[in-house]
Structure formats: structure tokens, C-alpha cells
Coordinates of C-alpha atoms in Angstrom, one line a residue:
S1 CA -35.3 -25.5 2.6
V2 CA -36.5 -22.8 4.3
Q3 CA -35.3 -19.3 3.8
V4 CA -35.5 -17.4 7.0
V5 CA -35.3 -13.7 5.8
L6 CA -33.8 -10.7 7.8
P7 CA -34.1 -7.1 7.6
L8 CA -31.4 -5.4 6.3
A9 CA -30.3 -2.2 8.8
Q10 CA -32.5 0.9 8.3
A11 CA -29.1 2.7 6.5
E12 CA -28.4 0.4 5.0
L13 CA -31.9 -0.5 3.1
E14 CA -31.4 3.6 2.3
D15 CA -28.3 2.6 0.7
N16 CA -29.6 -0.7 -1.5
I17 CA -32.6 1.8 -2.6
A18 CA -30.1 4.7 -3.3
Q19 CA -28.5 3.0 -5.8
F20 CA -31.8 2.5 -8.5
P21 CA -33.3 5.5 -9.9
V22 CA -36.5 5.8 -9.6
N23 CA -38.6 7.7 -13.1
E24 CA -40.2 10.1 -11.0
K25 CA -43.0 10.5 -13.5
V26 CA -43.2 6.7 -13.5
A27 CA -43.7 6.8 -9.2
T28 CA -46.1 10.0 -9.8
S29 CA -48.9 8.9 -11.9
G30 CA -49.6 6.1 -9.4
Q31 CA -49.0 3.6 -12.0
P32 CA -47.0 0.6 -10.8
L33 CA -43.7 0.5 -11.1
P34 CA -42.3 -1.8 -14.3
A35 CA -40.9 -5.1 -12.9
L36 CA -37.5 -4.6 -14.6
V37 CA -36.4 -2.8 -11.5
P38 CA -34.7 -3.6 -8.4
L39 CA -35.9 -4.4 -5.7
P40 CA -33.5 -3.7 -2.6
R41 CA -31.3 -6.9 -1.1
M42 CA -32.4 -8.4 1.6
L43 CA -30.3 -10.9 4.1
L44 CA -30.9 -13.9 4.2
A45 CA -30.0 -16.6 6.8
S46 CA -27.8 -18.2 4.4
D47 CA -25.9 -15.0 4.1
V48 CA -25.3 -14.8 8.2
V49 CA -24.6 -18.8 8.1
S50 CA -21.8 -18.1 5.3
E51 CA -20.6 -15.1 6.9
Q52 CA -19.6 -17.2 9.8
K53 CA -18.4 -20.0 8.0
Q54 CA -16.0 -18.1 6.2
G55 CA -14.7 -16.7 10.1
E56 CA -14.3 -19.1 10.8
K57 CA -12.4 -21.0 8.4
S58 CA -10.3 -17.6 8.3
S59 CA -9.7 -17.9 12.2
C60 CA -8.1 -21.5 11.9
G61 CA -4.5 -20.9 12.1
R62 CA -3.7 -18.8 8.1
R63 CA -2.8 -16.1 8.6
T64 CA -0.6 -16.0 5.3
L65 CA -2.9 -13.5 2.4
V66 CA -2.0 -13.7 -1.3
L67 CA -1.9 -10.0 -2.5
V68 CA -3.6 -9.4 -6.3
Y69 CA -4.1 -6.6 -8.4
L70 CA -0.7 -4.9 -7.1
P71 CA 1.2 -1.7 -8.8
R72 CA 4.0 -3.6 -11.1
S73 CA 5.9 -0.1 -9.5
A74 CA 4.8 -1.6 -5.7
S75 CA 7.6 -2.8 -3.6
E76 CA 6.6 -4.9 -0.5
D77 CA 7.0 -1.7 1.4
H78 CA 4.0 0.5 -0.1
I79 CA 2.5 -2.7 0.4
C80 CA 2.9 -3.2 4.3
A81 CA 2.3 0.4 4.7
A82 CA -1.3 0.2 2.5
V83 CA -1.9 -2.5 4.5
D84 CA -1.1 -0.1 8.1
R85 CA -3.1 2.7 6.5
A86 CA -6.4 0.7 6.7
L87 CA -5.8 -1.8 10.0
G88 CA -5.1 1.8 11.8
Q89 CA -1.7 0.4 13.0
Q90 CA 1.9 -0.8 12.4
G91 CA 3.7 -4.4 11.7
N92 CA 1.1 -6.2 11.3
V93 CA 2.9 -8.0 8.6
K94 CA 5.1 -10.5 9.7
Q95 CA 6.9 -11.0 6.4
S96 CA 6.6 -9.9 2.9
R97 CA 7.7 -11.5 -1.0
I98 CA 6.0 -9.5 -4.6
E99 CA 6.7 -12.0 -6.9
R100 CA 8.6 -11.2 -9.4
D101 CA 9.5 -12.7 -13.0
S102 CA 12.9 -13.2 -14.2
K103 CA 14.1 -9.4 -15.1
G104 CA 12.9 -8.8 -12.0
A105 CA 10.2 -6.9 -13.0
S106 CA 6.9 -7.3 -10.8
K107 CA 4.3 -10.4 -11.8
C108 CA 1.5 -7.4 -10.0
W109 CA 0.9 -10.3 -7.0
G110 CA 2.4 -11.4 -3.9
V111 CA 2.0 -13.2 -0.6
F112 CA 2.6 -11.9 2.4
E113 CA 2.6 -12.5 6.4
F114 CA 0.5 -11.4 9.2
T115 CA 1.3 -11.1 13.1
D116 CA -1.5 -13.3 13.8
P117 CA -4.6 -15.3 12.5
E118 CA -6.8 -12.1 13.6
T119 CA -5.1 -10.0 11.9
A120 CA -4.9 -11.1 8.8
A121 CA -8.9 -12.3 9.0
T122 CA -8.7 -7.8 9.3
A123 CA -6.7 -7.7 6.7
H124 CA -8.8 -10.3 4.2
K125 CA -11.9 -8.0 5.6
A126 CA -10.0 -4.7 4.4
C127 CA -8.7 -6.2 1.5
R128 CA -12.9 -7.3 0.6
L129 CA -14.4 -3.7 1.7
G130 CA -11.7 -2.0 -0.7
Q131 CA -10.2 -0.2 2.7
V132 CA -6.5 -1.1 0.9
T133 CA -5.9 1.1 -1.7
V134 CA -2.0 2.0 -3.3
N135 CA -1.2 4.7 -5.9
D136 CA 1.1 3.7 -8.7
V137 CA 4.0 6.1 -10.1
A138 CA 1.0 7.3 -12.1
G139 CA -1.2 8.4 -9.8
R140 CA -3.9 5.7 -10.1
L141 CA -5.4 4.2 -7.6
W142 CA -5.7 0.7 -7.2
Y143 CA -7.6 -1.7 -4.8
V144 CA -6.0 -4.4 -3.6
H145 CA -8.0 -8.0 -3.4
A146 CA -6.9 -10.7 -1.0
S147 CA -7.4 -14.7 -0.3
F148 CA -6.1 -16.5 1.9
A149 CA -3.1 -18.6 1.0
R150 CA -3.1 -22.4 1.1
R151 CA 0.7 -22.7 2.3
A152 CA 1.4 -21.4 5.8
T153 CA 4.5 -19.4 5.4
V154 CA 6.4 -17.0 2.8
G155 CA 8.4 -18.7 0.8
S156 CA 11.8 -16.9 0.0
P157 CA 11.8 -16.6 -4.0
N158 CA 15.1 -19.2 -4.2
A159 CA 12.4 -22.2 -2.7
R160 CA 10.6 -22.9 -5.5
A161 CA 14.0 -23.5 -7.9
R162 CA 15.3 -25.4 -5.5
R163 CA 12.6 -27.7 -5.6
R164 CA 12.2 -28.3 -8.6
H165 CA 15.6 -29.2 -9.0
R166 CA 15.6 -31.6 -6.4
A167 CA 12.4 -33.5 -8.1
T168 CA 14.4 -33.5 -11.5
S169 CA 17.6 -35.0 -10.4
V170 CA 15.3 -37.6 -7.9
Q171 CA 13.8 -38.4 -11.4
Q172 CA 17.2 -38.3 -12.8
S173 CA 18.3 -40.8 -10.5
S174 CA 15.6 -42.9 -10.6
V175 CA 16.6 -43.8 -14.1
S176 CA 20.1 -43.7 -14.1
S177 CA 19.7 -46.8 -11.8
Q178 CA 16.7 -48.5 -14.1
Q179 CA 19.3 -48.7 -16.7
Q180 CA 21.7 -50.2 -14.7

């Protein structure tokens, strides 16, 4: 397959070049730089196509994100405020739930349902760009990561237990009917 190479914008190219320090002695001596010096990354047409596919996937009505790398001390309100701050408007999150263990301590991830798919896609992109941050009680900065959830809505914390109970009761009733 043929890949078309598209040039990066000048500012992005300068940022990429600035990431790699240049040894002044080698650069001014007229000798070629060693082969191990990384070259600036060029944007490929496949990158543009994958970005378009990802945008199509996120805009197909999915408005629930799984947010991870949450501080143990963070509540749903803290994370909602961090998302609102990154997006620049209030009320983006419709429902939220941070997963907790049996003692009530955070498992450092949660499910957040947004008002519409576009807001969810914007929040996903903000997390990918490192714009959604939360401070813990020690003052450390946490960068929240996101992925689209498979389920459409945020379930209650007891929903999984009810499903599990229902499944075991169905199995028990089928076993008892086989014994008769």
C-alpha cells in the first residue's frame, strides 16, 4: 500500500525538533549526525484516516466514558469539576460513579455519563491531551485518562450484585428441576 506523507505545521515541527537535543560540536563540525538521532515525526495519511475513524466511532451515540487514574481521595464531584474546568463549561456530566471496594475505598476508576456524545468526545480528547487533572490530598497532580464505555449508562453500585444474584438463582432452579 502507498502512504502519503503530509507535512506537519511549522509550530509542530519546531516542537518535535526541540525535543531532541543537538550536540553543537557534531552539528558545527560539518560531519553528518549519527544515524541514531531521531528524526521529526511526519504526519501520515493513515494517521488522519485513523483519527477520522476514531471520531466516527465516538460520535455514534456513545456518551459514557470510563475515567481511570483517579486519586483515592477524589469524589465524583471532584472529577466532575475537573472535567468541567477542562471543557470550560458547567454541567457536562449527567451521572457519575466511582468504583469502590467493600470497605468504601476508591478503586481509582469510575464511569461518567455525559449530556451528549459530542461532550463525551470532547472530554475524551481533553483527557488524551492531558487537560483533565486532579490534585490529591498530598498535592500531587494526577492526569485522568479516558476510554469509551461498552455500556450505554452508568449503573448503580448494586446492579452488578443483583445480576450476579439473579444468575445464581437461575442456575440453582435449573439444578433443582433436573434432580426432580
